[in-house]
Amino acid sequence: MSYQIAVFQDLKTSYATWDALQTYLTSPEGGNIRVVGEGRYRILRYVKGISDLNTPHGKWMRSVIWDTESNVPVCVAPSKAEKGDIKTGENVYYPIVQPFLDGTMVNVFVTKDDPTKLQIATRTQLGAAGKFYSEKTFAQMFEEALGAMNLTQQDLLQLLTLPAGPFVSSFASFVLQHPDHRVVTRVSSPRLWLVHTGSVNESGVVDMNESSGNSRIDLPLYRAQGPMEPHFQSDKALASFFDNACKTQGWFFQGLVFKDGKGNRWRMRNPNYLYLRSLRGSEATPMDRFLRLRSESKVTEYLKHYYEDRQIFWDLEQTLRAKTKEVFDGYCSVHKSHDKKLEDLPWSVRPCVFKLHAHYLEHLRPNNEKVLMKNAVELVNNLAVYEQKRLLTSATGLTSTTGQASA
């Protein structure tokens, strides 16, 4: 299914140069769109809570790669999902209903200037050199997914062959799934799912295609038990359809995407998936995730679903307990045996020893009580997460940066 997007042609017509267009897009009138990069190609993207998505181009600025020399887009990611409930009724039809897959959006494109050079980007970074859960970059994981699917860059170049005519670029958007970059859904092998392909002509008009015709890479259509009818007579029928999908697909099923074939899409999310996603959180490193879950008393619940983190979480717990013992021993050395001064202790435990003595002076001494190990445990358990992190990062062999939060 194909359609055209004319909104970028309108921008090019109204703002003949890149400088003029950039000034407009980054202004309140243009929607406060963020421009990323310094070279010929820039990424245009909206920022949640800052950008105005009510402009004609707003929803398309999820991630657009712009050629500043030709002043046209060369790659356009899927638009922002529409707000509000999915419409139902006799005159409402969704020709495409697909699973809402877990993963990372990766875009690739070629230009007429160099049609054999495949360029790659995530939504926020040209070159896809960012990292998050893994030490591997998204570009590396993309290459591994190609290999796992017995695909090559030549296969992608063939997919992105420029159409005949005045076209300046051809592009494709994929969902990348990789075992080393698990969000919620478990993935046994790296793979790519094609979301759409497109091409841009000299005027800025974008031709979009929702399918390549290659079942190896195309996003599958979602089908319930029996033929799927993406025409829902009532809200009740839609709810029943979605509830059945969630029950049959399980907790790791994110939901469904409904497309009208004109570039608009709506999403329904599985509440069980959202719960698992909230457990996972937004932290890039296991240490940050562990400390947040520990403060919420949710470590055990988390490990029921993300059991691959059991060993590293246990190592972190053991390390934190050892540092707690170090706090207590340091307190005893300074305030009981008096064989050390506070400044003789490791810098990471000094604040805790100071707080522990303040607790003694205010609460324990008036009752003729002594500082015990349980007081140190209580103190460390009630520290702010950033203070607990300071204790952990001071431990030999542990760091807080196993990934870079950049996609």
CSV table of C-alpha atoms in Angstrom, one decimal:
chain,number,residue,atom,x,y,z
A,1,MET,CA,0.0,0.0,0.0
A,2,SER,CA,1.5,3.3,-1.1
A,3,TYR,CA,0.7,7.0,-0.5
A,4,GLN,CA,2.4,10.4,-0.9
A,5,ILE,CA,3.4,13.1,1.6
A,6,ALA,CA,3.4,16.7,0.3
A,7,VAL,CA,4.1,18.6,3.6
A,8,PHE,CA,7.8,18.7,2.9
A,9,GLN,CA,7.3,20.1,-0.6
A,10,ASP,CA,5.2,22.9,1.1
A,11,LEU,CA,8.2,23.6,3.4
A,12,LYS,CA,10.6,23.7,0.6
A,13,THR,CA,8.4,26.0,-1.4
A,14,SER,CA,7.8,28.4,1.5
A,15,TYR,CA,11.5,28.4,2.6
A,16,ALA,CA,13.8,28.2,-0.4
A,17,THR,CA,17.0,27.8,1.6
A,18,TRP,CA,18.1,25.6,4.5
A,19,ASP,CA,19.0,28.6,6.6
A,20,ALA,CA,15.5,30.1,6.2
A,21,LEU,CA,13.9,26.7,6.8
A,22,GLN,CA,15.9,26.1,10.0
A,23,THR,CA,15.1,29.5,11.4
A,24,TYR,CA,11.4,28.7,10.8
A,25,LEU,CA,11.4,25.2,12.2
A,26,THR,CA,13.2,26.0,15.3
A,27,SER,CA,10.9,29.0,16.1
A,28,PRO,CA,7.6,28.7,18.1
A,29,GLU,CA,5.8,29.3,14.8
A,30,GLY,CA,7.5,26.4,13.2
A,31,GLY,CA,6.9,24.1,16.1
A,32,ASN,CA,10.2,24.4,18.1
A,33,ILE,CA,11.7,21.5,16.1
A,34,ARG,CA,15.2,20.3,17.2
A,35,VAL,CA,18.0,20.2,14.6
A,36,VAL,CA,20.7,17.6,15.2
A,37,GLY,CA,24.1,17.5,13.5
A,38,GLU,CA,26.4,19.9,11.7
A,39,GLY,CA,27.2,18.4,8.3
A,40,ARG,CA,25.2,18.2,5.0
A,41,TYR,CA,22.6,15.9,6.5
A,42,ARG,CA,20.8,17.0,9.7
A,43,ILE,CA,18.2,15.2,11.7
A,44,LEU,CA,14.9,17.1,12.4
A,45,ARG,CA,12.9,15.8,15.3
A,46,TYR,CA,10.3,17.0,17.7
A,47,VAL,CA,10.9,17.1,21.4
A,48,LYS,CA,8.2,15.8,23.7
A,49,GLY,CA,6.7,18.6,25.9
A,50,ILE,CA,8.5,21.3,23.9
A,51,SER,CA,7.6,21.0,20.2
A,52,ASP,CA,4.2,22.0,18.8
A,53,LEU,CA,2.9,18.9,17.0
A,54,ASN,CA,-0.2,20.8,15.7
A,55,THR,CA,1.6,22.2,12.7
A,56,PRO,CA,1.0,20.5,9.4
A,57,HIS,CA,4.5,19.0,9.5
A,58,GLY,CA,4.6,18.3,13.3
A,59,LYS,CA,3.7,14.7,13.4
A,60,TRP,CA,6.2,13.9,10.6
A,61,MET,CA,9.1,15.3,12.6
A,62,ARG,CA,9.6,12.1,14.6
A,63,SER,CA,12.8,11.7,12.7
A,64,VAL,CA,13.5,13.3,9.3
A,65,ILE,CA,17.0,13.4,7.8
A,66,TRP,CA,17.3,16.6,5.8
A,67,ASP,CA,19.7,17.4,2.9
A,68,THR,CA,20.8,21.0,3.7
A,69,GLU,CA,22.2,21.5,0.2
A,70,SER,CA,19.2,20.3,-1.8
A,71,ASN,CA,16.8,21.5,0.9
A,72,VAL,CA,14.7,18.4,0.8
A,73,PRO,CA,14.3,15.3,3.1
A,74,VAL,CA,16.3,12.2,2.2
A,75,CYS,CA,14.8,9.9,4.8
A,76,VAL,CA,11.5,10.0,6.7
A,77,ALA,CA,10.6,7.8,9.7
A,78,PRO,CA,7.1,6.7,10.5
A,79,SER,CA,4.9,9.6,11.8
A,80,LYS,CA,3.9,10.1,15.4
A,81,ALA,CA,0.9,8.0,16.3
A,82,GLU,CA,-2.4,9.8,16.4
A,83,LYS,CA,-3.9,10.9,19.7
A,84,GLY,CA,-7.2,9.7,21.0
A,85,ASP,CA,-9.2,6.5,20.8
A,86,ILE,CA,-9.3,4.4,17.6
A,87,LYS,CA,-12.4,5.1,15.7
A,88,THR,CA,-15.0,2.4,14.9
A,89,GLY,CA,-18.1,2.2,12.8
A,90,GLU,CA,-19.3,1.2,9.4
A,91,ASN,CA,-17.3,3.8,7.5
A,92,VAL,CA,-14.0,3.3,9.3
A,93,TYR,CA,-11.6,0.8,7.8
A,94,TYR,CA,-8.0,-0.1,8.7
A,95,PRO,CA,-6.3,-1.8,5.8
A,96,ILE,CA,-3.2,-2.6,7.9
A,97,VAL,CA,-3.2,-3.9,11.5
A,98,GLN,CA,0.3,-5.0,12.7
A,99,PRO,CA,1.9,-6.1,15.9
A,100,PHE,CA,3.5,-3.2,17.8
A,101,LEU,CA,7.0,-4.7,18.0
A,102,ASP,CA,9.6,-4.1,20.7
A,103,GLY,CA,12.8,-2.7,19.4
A,104,THR,CA,14.8,0.3,18.1
A,105,MET,CA,14.0,2.3,15.0
A,106,VAL,CA,16.8,2.3,12.5
A,107,ASN,CA,16.7,4.2,9.2
A,108,VAL,CA,18.8,3.6,6.1
A,109,PHE,CA,19.0,5.7,2.9
A,110,VAL,CA,20.9,6.2,-0.3
A,111,THR,CA,21.1,9.4,-2.4
A,112,LYS,CA,21.4,10.0,-6.1
A,113,ASP,CA,24.8,11.5,-5.6
A,114,ASP,CA,26.1,8.2,-4.3
A,115,PRO,CA,23.5,5.4,-4.8
A,116,THR,CA,25.9,2.7,-3.7
A,117,LYS,CA,26.7,4.2,-0.3
A,118,LEU,CA,24.3,2.9,2.4
A,119,GLN,CA,23.9,5.4,5.2
A,120,ILE,CA,22.4,4.5,8.6
A,121,ALA,CA,20.8,6.4,11.4
A,122,THR,CA,18.7,6.0,14.5
A,123,ARG,CA,16.0,8.4,15.3
A,124,THR,CA,18.5,10.8,17.0
A,125,GLN,CA,21.9,10.0,15.5
A,126,LEU,CA,23.4,9.8,12.1
A,127,GLY,CA,25.7,6.8,11.9
A,128,ALA,CA,23.8,4.9,14.6
A,129,ALA,CA,26.9,5.0,16.8
A,130,GLY,CA,25.0,5.3,20.1
A,131,LYS,CA,24.6,2.6,22.8
A,132,PHE,CA,22.2,1.9,25.5
A,133,TYR,CA,21.7,-1.5,27.2
A,134,SER,CA,24.7,-3.0,25.3
A,135,GLU,CA,28.3,-2.1,24.7
A,136,LYS,CA,27.6,-2.7,21.0
A,137,THR,CA,26.5,0.3,19.0
A,138,PHE,CA,23.2,0.2,17.1
A,139,ALA,CA,25.2,0.1,13.9
A,140,GLN,CA,27.0,-3.0,15.0
A,141,MET,CA,23.7,-4.7,16.1
A,142,PHE,CA,22.2,-3.7,12.8
A,143,GLU,CA,25.1,-5.5,11.0
A,144,GLU,CA,24.6,-8.6,13.2
A,145,ALA,CA,20.9,-8.7,12.4
A,146,LEU,CA,21.7,-8.6,8.7
A,147,GLY,CA,24.1,-11.5,9.1
A,148,ALA,CA,21.7,-13.5,11.2
A,149,MET,CA,19.0,-13.1,8.5
A,150,ASN,CA,21.5,-14.0,5.7
A,151,LEU,CA,21.1,-10.5,4.3
A,152,THR,CA,23.9,-8.2,3.0
A,153,GLN,CA,24.3,-4.5,2.4
A,154,GLN,CA,23.9,-5.4,-1.3
A,155,ASP,CA,20.4,-6.7,-0.5
A,156,LEU,CA,19.6,-3.4,1.1
A,157,LEU,CA,21.0,-1.4,-1.8
A,158,GLN,CA,18.8,-3.4,-4.1
A,159,LEU,CA,15.8,-2.7,-1.9
A,160,LEU,CA,16.7,1.0,-2.0
A,161,THR,CA,17.2,1.2,-5.8
A,162,LEU,CA,16.2,4.8,-6.9
A,163,PRO,CA,13.1,4.9,-9.0
A,164,ALA,CA,13.3,6.3,-12.5
A,165,GLY,CA,12.7,10.0,-12.6
A,166,PRO,CA,13.8,13.1,-10.7
A,167,PHE,CA,14.3,11.3,-7.3
A,168,VAL,CA,17.0,12.4,-4.9
A,169,SER,CA,16.9,9.6,-2.4
A,170,SER,CA,15.5,6.3,-1.4
A,171,PHE,CA,15.1,5.1,2.2
A,172,ALA,CA,13.7,2.4,4.5
A,173,SER,CA,12.8,2.3,8.2
A,174,PHE,CA,13.3,-0.9,10.3
A,175,VAL,CA,12.6,-2.1,13.8
A,176,LEU,CA,15.9,-3.6,15.1
A,177,GLN,CA,15.6,-6.4,17.6
A,178,HIS,CA,18.7,-7.9,19.3
A,179,PRO,CA,19.3,-10.2,22.3
A,180,ASP,CA,21.8,-7.6,23.7
A,181,HIS,CA,19.2,-4.8,23.6
A,182,ARG,CA,16.2,-6.3,25.3
A,183,VAL,CA,13.5,-3.8,26.3
A,184,VAL,CA,10.7,-6.1,27.3
A,185,THR,CA,10.3,-8.9,24.7
A,186,ARG,CA,12.9,-11.7,24.7
A,187,VAL,CA,14.7,-12.0,21.4
A,188,SER,CA,16.7,-15.2,20.7
A,189,SER,CA,18.4,-13.9,17.5
A,190,PRO,CA,19.1,-10.5,16.0
A,191,ARG,CA,16.6,-9.5,13.3
A,192,LEU,CA,15.1,-6.6,11.4
A,193,TRP,CA,11.5,-5.8,10.5
A,194,LEU,CA,10.8,-3.5,7.6
A,195,VAL,CA,8.2,-0.8,8.6
A,196,HIS,CA,8.2,1.1,5.2
A,197,THR,CA,10.2,2.2,2.3
A,198,GLY,CA,10.1,5.5,0.5
A,199,SER,CA,11.7,7.8,-2.1
A,200,VAL,CA,11.9,11.6,-2.3
A,201,ASN,CA,11.8,13.6,-5.6
A,202,GLU,CA,13.4,16.9,-6.3
A,203,SER,CA,10.4,18.9,-5.2
A,204,GLY,CA,10.3,17.3,-1.8
A,205,VAL,CA,7.3,15.0,-2.3
A,206,VAL,CA,7.8,11.7,-0.6
A,207,ASP,CA,6.4,8.4,-2.0
A,208,MET,CA,5.8,5.9,0.8
A,209,ASN,CA,5.2,2.2,0.6
A,210,GLU,CA,4.1,0.1,3.6
A,211,SER,CA,5.5,-3.2,2.1
A,212,SER,CA,8.4,-4.3,0.1
A,213,GLY,CA,6.8,-7.6,-0.9
A,214,ASN,CA,9.6,-9.5,0.8
A,215,SER,CA,8.1,-11.7,3.6
A,216,ARG,CA,11.5,-12.2,5.1
A,217,ILE,CA,11.7,-8.6,6.3
A,218,ASP,CA,8.2,-7.1,6.0
A,219,LEU,CA,6.3,-6.4,9.3
A,220,PRO,CA,3.7,-9.1,9.4
A,221,LEU,CA,0.0,-8.4,9.5
A,222,TYR,CA,-1.5,-9.4,12.8
A,223,ARG,CA,-4.0,-12.2,12.5
A,224,ALA,CA,-6.2,-13.6,15.2
A,225,GLN,CA,-7.5,-17.2,15.1
A,226,GLY,CA,-9.1,-17.1,11.7
A,227,PRO,CA,-9.3,-14.3,9.1
A,228,MET,CA,-8.8,-10.8,10.5
A,229,GLU,CA,-11.3,-8.2,9.6
A,230,PRO,CA,-9.8,-4.7,10.3
A,231,HIS,CA,-13.2,-3.1,10.2
A,232,PHE,CA,-14.8,-2.8,13.6
A,233,GLN,CA,-18.5,-2.0,13.9
A,234,SER,CA,-18.3,-0.8,17.5
A,235,ASP,CA,-15.9,0.0,20.4
A,236,LYS,CA,-17.0,-3.2,22.0
A,237,ALA,CA,-15.9,-5.2,18.9
A,238,LEU,CA,-12.5,-3.5,18.9
A,239,ALA,CA,-12.0,-4.0,22.6
A,240,SER,CA,-12.9,-7.7,22.3
A,241,PHE,CA,-10.5,-8.1,19.3
A,242,PHE,CA,-7.6,-6.4,21.3
A,243,ASP,CA,-8.3,-8.3,24.5
A,244,ASN,CA,-8.1,-11.6,22.6
A,245,ALA,CA,-4.8,-10.5,21.1
A,246,CYS,CA,-3.3,-9.7,24.5
A,247,LYS,CA,-4.5,-13.0,26.0
A,248,THR,CA,-3.2,-15.1,23.1
A,249,GLN,CA,0.1,-13.3,22.7
A,250,GLY,CA,1.0,-13.0,26.4
A,251,TRP,CA,2.6,-10.4,28.6
A,252,PHE,CA,5.5,-9.6,26.3
A,253,PHE,CA,3.1,-8.6,23.5
A,254,GLN,CA,3.3,-4.7,23.3
A,255,GLY,CA,0.1,-4.2,21.4
A,256,LEU,CA,-1.2,-3.4,17.9
A,257,VAL,CA,-0.7,-0.6,15.3
A,258,PHE,CA,-3.7,0.4,13.1
A,259,LYS,CA,-2.9,2.1,9.8
A,260,ASP,CA,-5.2,3.9,7.4
A,261,GLY,CA,-2.9,3.6,4.4
A,262,LYS,CA,-2.5,7.4,4.2
A,263,GLY,CA,0.3,7.8,6.8
A,264,ASN,CA,-1.8,7.9,9.9
A,265,ARG,CA,-1.5,5.3,12.6
A,266,TRP,CA,-3.0,4.5,15.9
A,267,ARG,CA,-1.7,2.3,18.7
A,268,MET,CA,-3.2,0.1,21.4
A,269,ARG,CA,-0.9,-1.0,24.2
A,270,ASN,CA,-1.1,-4.2,26.3
A,271,PRO,CA,-1.5,-3.1,30.0
A,272,ASN,CA,0.6,-6.2,31.0
A,273,TYR,CA,3.4,-5.1,28.7
A,274,LEU,CA,3.2,-1.5,30.1
A,275,TYR,CA,3.7,-3.0,33.6
A,276,LEU,CA,6.8,-4.9,32.5
A,277,ARG,CA,8.1,-1.8,30.8
A,278,SER,CA,7.7,0.2,33.9
A,279,LEU,CA,9.7,-2.4,35.8
A,280,ARG,CA,12.4,-2.1,33.2
A,281,GLY,CA,12.5,1.6,33.5
A,282,SER,CA,14.6,4.1,31.5
A,283,GLU,CA,18.0,3.3,32.9
A,284,ALA,CA,20.8,2.3,30.6
A,285,THR,CA,22.9,0.5,33.2
A,286,PRO,CA,22.1,-2.4,35.5
A,287,MET,CA,23.4,-0.5,38.5
A,288,ASP,CA,21.0,2.4,38.1
A,289,ARG,CA,18.1,0.0,37.4
A,290,PHE,CA,19.0,-2.1,40.5
A,291,LEU,CA,19.1,0.8,42.8
A,292,ARG,CA,15.8,2.2,41.6
A,293,LEU,CA,14.1,-1.2,41.9
A,294,ARG,CA,15.7,-1.8,45.3
A,295,SER,CA,14.3,1.6,46.6
A,296,GLU,CA,10.9,0.5,45.4
A,297,SER,CA,11.1,-3.0,46.9
A,298,LYS,CA,10.6,-4.4,43.4
A,299,VAL,CA,13.8,-6.4,42.7
A,300,THR,CA,12.2,-9.8,43.3
A,301,GLU,CA,9.3,-8.9,41.0
A,302,TYR,CA,11.6,-7.6,38.3
A,303,LEU,CA,13.7,-10.7,38.3
A,304,LYS,CA,10.7,-12.9,37.8
A,305,HIS,CA,10.5,-11.5,34.3
A,306,TYR,CA,14.1,-10.4,33.6
A,307,TYR,CA,15.9,-13.4,35.1
A,308,GLU,CA,19.1,-12.7,33.0
A,309,ASP,CA,19.9,-10.0,35.5
A,310,ARG,CA,19.9,-12.2,38.6
A,311,GLN,CA,23.7,-12.6,38.8
A,312,ILE,CA,24.6,-9.0,38.3
A,313,PHE,CA,21.9,-7.9,40.7
A,314,TRP,CA,23.1,-10.3,43.3
A,315,ASP,CA,26.7,-9.1,42.8
A,316,LEU,CA,25.5,-5.5,43.3
A,317,GLU,CA,23.5,-6.5,46.4
A,318,GLN,CA,26.6,-8.2,47.9
A,319,THR,CA,28.8,-5.2,47.1
A,320,LEU,CA,26.3,-2.8,48.7
A,321,ARG,CA,26.2,-5.0,51.8
A,322,ALA,CA,30.0,-5.0,51.9
A,323,LYS,CA,30.1,-1.2,51.6
A,324,THR,CA,27.6,-1.0,54.5
A,325,LYS,CA,29.9,-3.1,56.6
A,326,GLU,CA,32.7,-0.8,55.6
A,327,VAL,CA,30.6,2.2,56.8
A,328,PHE,CA,30.1,0.5,60.2
A,329,ASP,CA,33.7,-0.5,60.6
A,330,GLY,CA,34.8,3.0,59.7
A,331,TYR,CA,32.4,4.4,62.3
A,332,CYS,CA,33.9,2.1,64.9
A,333,SER,CA,37.4,3.1,64.0
A,334,VAL,CA,36.7,6.8,64.2
A,335,HIS,CA,34.2,7.0,67.1
A,336,LYS,CA,34.8,3.8,69.2
A,337,SER,CA,38.4,2.7,69.0
A,338,HIS,CA,39.6,6.1,67.9
A,339,ASP,CA,42.4,4.7,65.9
A,340,LYS,CA,41.4,6.6,62.8
A,341,LYS,CA,40.2,10.1,61.9
A,342,LEU,CA,37.3,10.7,59.5
A,343,GLU,CA,39.7,12.0,56.9
A,344,ASP,CA,41.6,8.7,57.0
A,345,LEU,CA,38.5,6.8,55.7
A,346,PRO,CA,37.8,6.2,52.0
A,347,TRP,CA,36.0,9.3,50.6
A,348,SER,CA,33.0,7.2,49.6
A,349,VAL,CA,32.1,6.2,53.2
A,350,ARG,CA,32.9,9.5,55.0
A,351,PRO,CA,29.4,11.0,54.4
A,352,CYS,CA,27.8,7.9,55.7
A,353,VAL,CA,30.0,7.7,58.8
A,354,PHE,CA,29.2,11.4,59.5
A,355,LYS,CA,25.5,10.8,59.1
A,356,LEU,CA,25.7,7.7,61.3
A,357,HIS,CA,27.3,9.7,64.1
A,358,ALA,CA,24.8,12.5,63.8
A,359,HIS,CA,22.0,9.8,64.2
A,360,TYR,CA,23.8,8.6,67.3
A,361,LEU,CA,24.0,12.0,68.8
A,362,GLU,CA,20.4,12.9,68.1
A,363,HIS,CA,18.6,9.6,68.7
A,364,LEU,CA,20.7,6.9,70.3
A,365,ARG,CA,22.8,8.6,72.9
A,366,PRO,CA,19.8,10.2,74.7
A,367,ASN,CA,18.5,6.7,75.2
A,368,ASN,CA,21.9,5.3,76.2
A,369,GLU,CA,22.0,3.1,73.1
A,370,LYS,CA,25.1,2.3,71.0
A,371,VAL,CA,25.6,2.3,67.3
A,372,LEU,CA,25.1,-1.2,66.0
A,373,MET,CA,25.5,-2.8,62.5
A,374,LYS,CA,21.7,-2.6,62.1
A,375,ASN,CA,21.9,1.2,62.4
A,376,ALA,CA,24.4,1.3,59.5
A,377,VAL,CA,22.1,-1.0,57.4
A,378,GLU,CA,19.1,1.2,58.1
A,379,LEU,CA,21.2,4.3,57.2
A,380,VAL,CA,22.4,2.9,53.8
A,381,ASN,CA,19.0,1.5,52.9
A,382,ASN,CA,17.5,4.9,53.4
A,383,LEU,CA,20.1,6.8,51.4
A,384,ALA,CA,19.1,8.6,48.3
A,385,VAL,CA,19.7,6.5,45.2
A,386,TYR,CA,22.6,8.8,44.1
A,387,GLU,CA,24.3,8.3,47.4
A,388,GLN,CA,24.0,4.5,47.2
A,389,LYS,CA,25.4,4.7,43.7
A,390,ARG,CA,28.4,6.6,45.1
A,391,LEU,CA,29.1,3.7,47.4
A,392,LEU,CA,28.8,1.1,44.6
A,393,THR,CA,30.9,3.0,42.1
A,394,SER,CA,33.7,3.2,44.6
A,395,ALA,CA,33.9,-0.6,44.8
A,396,THR,CA,36.8,-2.2,42.9
A,397,GLY,CA,35.8,-3.4,39.4
A,398,LEU,CA,32.4,-1.9,39.3
A,399,THR,CA,31.3,1.1,37.1
A,400,SER,CA,28.0,2.7,36.5
A,401,THR,CA,28.5,3.1,32.7
A,402,THR,CA,27.9,-0.1,30.9
A,403,GLY,CA,26.1,1.8,28.2
A,404,GLN,CA,25.7,5.2,26.7
A,405,ALA,CA,22.1,6.5,26.7
A,406,SER,CA,22.0,7.5,23.1
A,407,ALA,CA,19.9,6.1,20.2
